[in-house]
Each structure stands twice: as structure tokens, then as C-alpha cells.
Amino acid sequence: QVQLVESGGGLVQSGDSLRLICDASGRTISRYNMGWFRQAPEMEREFVASISWSGGATYYADSVKGRFTISRDSAKNTVYLQMNSLKPEDTAVYYCAADGYRDNTQPSGYTYWGQGTQVTVSS
């Protein structure tokens, strides 16, 4: 079992930056693909970014490419999402997920999920 806890969300202005943190416990996530997803009210959960277990491969949704960066620190059992140039359209609850071997760009590809952290970007 893996427990995931997200933090780092908040209310920011358009153009600002945030760094989301996903802390894992229970067991190491060093062999899991990891992903970030987000969900706005009345919208489906959408893919944001993912990183392979080794950290050697990353994937991004077109909407965040060039602005967001996913990374991981195996020693800390932690995954990060650096978000720059935030836009109001980025407003959503952001979720960390572990185990994306089936399909790392879809929620159904992941087994473990955190509770989410709210990111609100005002204009």
C-alpha cells in the first residue's frame, strides 16, 4: 500500500508560480510511474504530467507543456510539480497518483491517489 499526500496548493495571481509536493509513505514509490492530474468542478479529471519510475522520461499535457515541470526525489520518496506562469484555466484540485504502467496519461492507469490540493489562480 502507498499513501500519497499532496501539498503546496493555494491562491495565487495569474503569472505566479507554485510548487506542488506529493509525499509518499507506506512503501517506496521508486518503482512506480507517478502522475499529476487535475479536476475542476463539473469537469473530468485530466492528465497534467507524469514521470517514469527512473525519472528518465516525462510527459506533459499540451496545455501545460513549457510551463510545468514534474520531478522526483527517490531519497525523499517525493514527487514535485513546479508550476510557472499560472493561468486561471489551471484552477483545479490537483491529485498525485502512483502506478501508471497501464497508461500514464489516464486516471484508470493508476492505482494509488492522494486527496488532492486546491490550486486557485485569479486573473
XYZ file of N, CA and C in Angstrom:
369
model
N 0.826 -1.187 0.000
C 0.000 0.000 0.000
C 0.867 1.245 0.000
N 0.385 2.245 -0.710
C 1.063 3.525 -0.784
C 0.070 4.615 -0.409
N 0.476 5.472 0.493
C -0.323 6.638 0.848
C 0.338 7.871 0.259
N -0.465 8.704 -0.374
C 0.032 9.901 -1.028
C -0.651 11.126 -0.440
N 0.125 12.137 -0.147
C -0.399 13.374 0.403
C 0.165 14.539 -0.390
N -0.729 15.333 -0.974
C -0.320 16.495 -1.739
C -0.320 17.740 -0.856
N 0.552 18.658 -1.183
C 0.593 19.940 -0.502
C 1.170 20.976 -1.453
N 1.094 22.228 -1.058
C 1.668 23.297 -1.856
C 0.673 24.113 -2.643
N -0.576 23.704 -2.651
C -1.589 24.464 -3.359
C -1.919 25.751 -2.632
N -2.681 26.591 -3.296
C -3.071 27.850 -2.699
C -3.688 28.781 -3.705
N -3.887 30.010 -3.275
C -4.456 31.057 -4.114
C -3.335 31.965 -4.593
N -3.200 32.079 -5.897
C -2.154 32.911 -6.484
C -2.730 33.749 -7.610
N -1.941 34.704 -8.044
C -2.331 35.561 -9.157
C -1.858 34.970 -10.475
N -2.523 35.343 -11.522
C -2.117 34.913 -12.849
C -0.659 35.300 -13.098
N 0.111 34.350 -13.609
C 1.520 34.571 -13.854
C 2.432 34.123 -12.729
N 1.864 33.830 -11.580
C 2.657 33.381 -10.436
C 3.059 31.918 -10.578
N 3.824 31.456 -9.611
C 4.304 30.081 -9.591
C 3.913 29.385 -8.300
N 3.773 28.085 -8.380
C 3.548 27.232 -7.228
C 4.334 25.951 -7.418
N 4.720 25.357 -6.306
C 5.363 24.058 -6.341
C 4.535 23.088 -5.521
N 3.965 22.119 -6.186
C 3.196 21.093 -5.512
C 4.113 19.957 -5.087
N 3.798 19.389 -3.942
C 4.600 18.317 -3.382
C 3.705 17.110 -3.122
N 4.170 15.956 -3.499
C 3.481 14.705 -3.233
C 4.392 13.846 -2.368
N 4.015 13.696 -1.118
C 4.779 12.875 -0.186
C 4.167 11.483 -0.111
N 4.982 10.473 -0.287
C 4.525 9.097 -0.252
C 5.001 8.402 1.013
N 4.173 7.510 1.510
C 4.524 6.707 2.668
C 3.917 5.321 2.516
N 4.306 4.437 3.392
C 3.808 3.066 3.326
C 4.788 2.137 2.639
N 5.279 2.552 1.513
C 6.311 1.829 0.799
C 6.953 2.774 -0.199
N 8.085 2.387 -0.683
C 8.776 3.235 -1.631
C 8.009 3.318 -2.947
N 8.087 4.465 -3.583
C 7.475 4.645 -4.895
C 8.534 4.653 -5.981
N 9.716 4.210 -5.632
C 10.832 4.281 -6.564
C 10.633 3.430 -7.812
N 9.758 2.438 -7.736
C 9.494 1.592 -8.891
C 8.143 1.893 -9.544
N 7.506 2.968 -9.149
C 6.224 3.365 -9.718
C 6.384 4.520 -10.674
N 5.656 4.457 -11.768
C 5.427 5.664 -12.541
C 4.531 6.573 -11.694
N 4.754 7.863 -11.786
C 3.990 8.815 -10.999
C 3.356 9.849 -11.912
N 2.188 10.310 -11.510
C 1.497 11.288 -12.327
C 0.816 12.364 -11.512
N 0.575 13.478 -12.168
C -0.241 14.547 -11.621
C -1.465 14.720 -12.518
N -2.616 14.808 -11.894
C -3.875 15.058 -12.582
C -4.569 16.231 -11.915
N -5.527 16.797 -12.599
C -6.298 17.883 -12.008
C -7.757 17.759 -12.413
N -8.605 18.311 -11.571
C -10.030 18.237 -11.824
C -10.705 19.518 -11.354
N -11.354 20.177 -12.277
C -12.135 21.364 -11.978
C -13.589 20.958 -11.762
N -14.375 21.787 -11.081
C -15.781 21.450 -10.846
C -16.519 21.132 -12.139
N -17.269 20.058 -12.112
C -18.085 19.615 -13.234
C -17.272 19.246 -14.467
N -15.985 19.006 -14.265
C -15.115 18.580 -15.349
C -14.522 17.217 -15.017
N -14.122 16.504 -16.036
C -13.475 15.224 -15.824
C -12.041 15.433 -15.359
N -11.540 14.460 -14.638
C -10.160 14.517 -14.220
C -9.254 14.414 -15.446
N -8.307 15.327 -15.550
C -7.462 15.363 -16.726
C -5.989 15.218 -16.378
N -5.280 14.652 -17.306
C -3.855 14.430 -17.164
C -3.098 15.743 -17.203
N -2.098 15.863 -16.342
C -1.240 17.035 -16.312
C 0.194 16.667 -16.685
N 0.765 15.724 -15.953
C 2.155 15.342 -16.185
C 2.421 13.987 -15.561
N 3.424 13.306 -16.055
C 3.834 12.039 -15.470
C 5.336 11.888 -15.596
N 5.871 10.997 -14.783
C 7.299 10.734 -14.794
C 7.512 9.245 -14.577
N 8.445 8.685 -15.314
C 8.715 7.268 -15.196
C 9.369 6.956 -13.862
N 9.362 5.684 -13.509
C 9.914 5.295 -12.210
C 11.374 5.694 -12.061
N 12.099 5.680 -13.160
C 13.507 6.034 -13.123
C 13.733 7.540 -13.187
N 12.705 8.269 -13.560
C 12.844 9.698 -13.764
C 13.396 10.058 -15.122
N 13.640 9.049 -15.942
C 14.254 9.286 -17.226
C 13.318 9.742 -18.321
N 12.026 9.652 -18.083
C 11.051 10.056 -19.088
C 9.937 10.844 -18.428
N 9.571 11.948 -19.040
C 8.465 12.769 -18.548
C 7.490 13.042 -19.676
N 6.240 13.264 -19.299
C 5.186 13.526 -20.263
C 4.313 14.649 -19.733
N 3.842 15.493 -20.644
C 3.048 16.639 -20.253
C 1.847 16.817 -21.167
N 0.765 17.264 -20.575
C -0.364 17.681 -21.381
C 0.028 18.918 -22.177
N -0.532 19.045 -23.364
C -0.202 20.195 -24.199
C -0.500 21.520 -23.499
N -1.519 21.526 -22.663
C -1.939 22.747 -22.012
C -0.930 23.273 -20.988
N -0.032 22.412 -20.516
C 0.931 22.825 -19.501
C 2.368 22.719 -19.974
N 2.580 22.175 -21.129
C 3.930 21.982 -21.648
C 4.656 23.315 -21.746
N 5.865 23.339 -21.229
C 6.651 24.556 -21.226
C 6.460 25.409 -19.998
N 5.421 25.126 -19.215
C 5.149 25.881 -18.003
C 5.332 25.048 -16.736
N 4.983 23.774 -16.816
C 5.061 22.879 -15.661
C 6.222 21.919 -15.821
N 6.795 21.510 -14.691
C 7.868 20.539 -14.683
C 7.631 19.527 -13.575
N 7.615 18.260 -13.931
C 7.476 17.201 -12.945
C 8.860 16.637 -12.636
N 9.082 16.308 -11.388
C 10.349 15.730 -10.979
C 10.120 14.816 -9.783
N 11.123 14.042 -9.441
C 11.003 13.157 -8.290
C 12.330 13.047 -7.574
N 12.246 12.782 -6.296
C 13.411 12.609 -5.446
C 13.247 11.270 -4.749
N 13.949 10.277 -5.225
C 13.795 8.933 -4.680
C 14.214 8.849 -3.218
N 15.220 9.623 -2.837
C 15.691 9.600 -1.462
C 14.622 10.093 -0.494
N 13.795 11.024 -0.945
C 12.731 11.572 -0.108
C 11.377 10.925 -0.367
N 11.324 10.013 -1.343
C 10.065 9.363 -1.692
C 9.008 10.412 -2.021
N 9.397 11.362 -2.841
C 8.585 12.537 -3.097
C 8.569 12.871 -4.585
N 7.440 13.382 -5.033
C 7.278 13.851 -6.399
C 6.857 15.313 -6.357
N 7.336 16.091 -7.307
C 7.057 17.511 -7.336
C 6.417 17.909 -8.657
N 5.693 18.991 -8.605
C 5.185 19.617 -9.813
C 5.431 21.113 -9.693
N 6.411 21.594 -10.421
C 6.688 23.021 -10.461
C 5.794 23.651 -11.511
N 5.000 24.608 -11.106
C 4.044 25.250 -11.991
C 4.402 26.722 -12.120
N 4.747 27.130 -13.319
C 5.092 28.513 -13.601
C 4.075 29.123 -14.553
N 4.063 30.436 -14.597
C 3.169 31.161 -15.499
C 1.740 30.668 -15.388
N 1.267 30.566 -14.180
C -0.062 30.023 -13.941
C -1.148 30.897 -14.548
N -2.172 30.229 -15.024
C -3.314 30.878 -15.645
C -4.586 30.510 -14.898
N -5.622 31.326 -15.008
C -6.897 30.961 -14.385
C -7.401 29.588 -14.818
N -7.095 29.197 -16.031
C -7.504 27.898 -16.537
C -6.842 26.740 -15.798
N -5.793 27.026 -15.036
C -5.128 25.998 -14.246
C -5.829 25.730 -12.923
N -6.827 26.516 -12.606
C -7.550 26.348 -11.354
C -8.228 24.984 -11.305
N -7.919 24.224 -10.268
C -8.453 22.872 -10.124
C -7.910 22.265 -8.845
N -8.448 21.114 -8.494
C -7.847 20.287 -7.462
C -6.817 19.406 -8.144
N -5.606 19.421 -7.637
C -4.520 18.653 -8.219
C -4.266 17.398 -7.406
N -4.187 16.281 -8.100
C -4.009 14.982 -7.468
C -2.702 14.339 -7.896
N -2.062 13.719 -6.947
C -0.890 12.899 -7.198
C -1.333 11.447 -7.310
N -0.723 10.705 -8.212
C -1.093 9.314 -8.418
C 0.146 8.462 -8.640
N 0.064 7.223 -8.194
C 1.166 6.285 -8.322
C 0.743 5.038 -9.090
N 1.657 4.511 -9.861
C 1.475 3.314 -10.673
C 0.714 3.635 -11.951
N 1.454 4.004 -12.953
C 0.826 4.342 -14.225
C 1.300 3.466 -15.354
N 1.552 2.225 -15.053
C 2.131 1.353 -16.072
C 1.148 0.978 -17.173
N -0.158 0.976 -16.865
C -1.156 0.628 -17.870
C -1.258 1.722 -18.921
N -1.403 2.949 -18.462
C -1.476 4.118 -19.316
C -1.197 5.323 -18.430
N -0.064 5.949 -18.632
C 0.332 7.009 -17.716
C -0.365 8.345 -17.961
N -1.226 8.409 -18.947
C -1.939 9.651 -19.239
C -3.421 9.605 -18.883
N -3.874 8.516 -18.302
C -5.278 8.384 -17.942
C -5.424 7.978 -16.483
N -6.459 8.489 -15.808
C -6.664 8.119 -14.402
C -6.781 6.619 -14.182
N -7.375 5.918 -15.141
C -7.560 4.486 -14.999
C -6.253 3.721 -14.980
N -5.172 4.354 -15.368
C -3.881 3.701 -15.368
C -3.175 3.692 -14.029
N -3.750 4.345 -13.026
C -3.111 4.490 -11.728
C -3.893 3.799 -10.624
N -3.167 3.316 -9.639
C -3.760 2.566 -8.543
C -3.945 3.406 -7.282
N -2.970 4.235 -6.964
C -2.967 4.981 -5.715
C -3.125 6.465 -5.974
N -3.937 7.103 -5.132
C -4.246 8.519 -5.287
C -4.203 9.246 -3.961
N -3.784 10.501 -4.011
C -3.876 11.357 -2.854
C -5.227 12.036 -2.784
N -5.423 12.825 -1.749
C -6.702 13.505 -1.545
C -6.846 14.768 -2.376
N -5.747 15.284 -2.860
C -5.780 16.461 -3.698
C -5.445 17.734 -2.947
N -4.947 18.707 -3.672
C -4.677 20.032 -3.125
C -5.226 21.078 -4.082
N -5.888 22.073 -3.530
C -6.563 23.074 -4.343
C -5.590 24.119 -4.850
N -5.654 24.382 -6.133
C -4.901 25.465 -6.759
C -5.905 26.423 -7.381
N -5.852 27.667 -6.968
C -6.745 28.683 -7.498
C -5.909 29.835 -8.047
N -6.137 30.158 -9.302
C -5.394 31.222 -9.969
C -6.378 32.311 -10.355
N -6.193 33.475 -9.796
C -7.062 34.599 -10.097
C -6.465 35.434 -11.219
N -7.327 36.136 -11.919
C -6.886 36.972 -13.026
C -6.558 38.383 -12.588
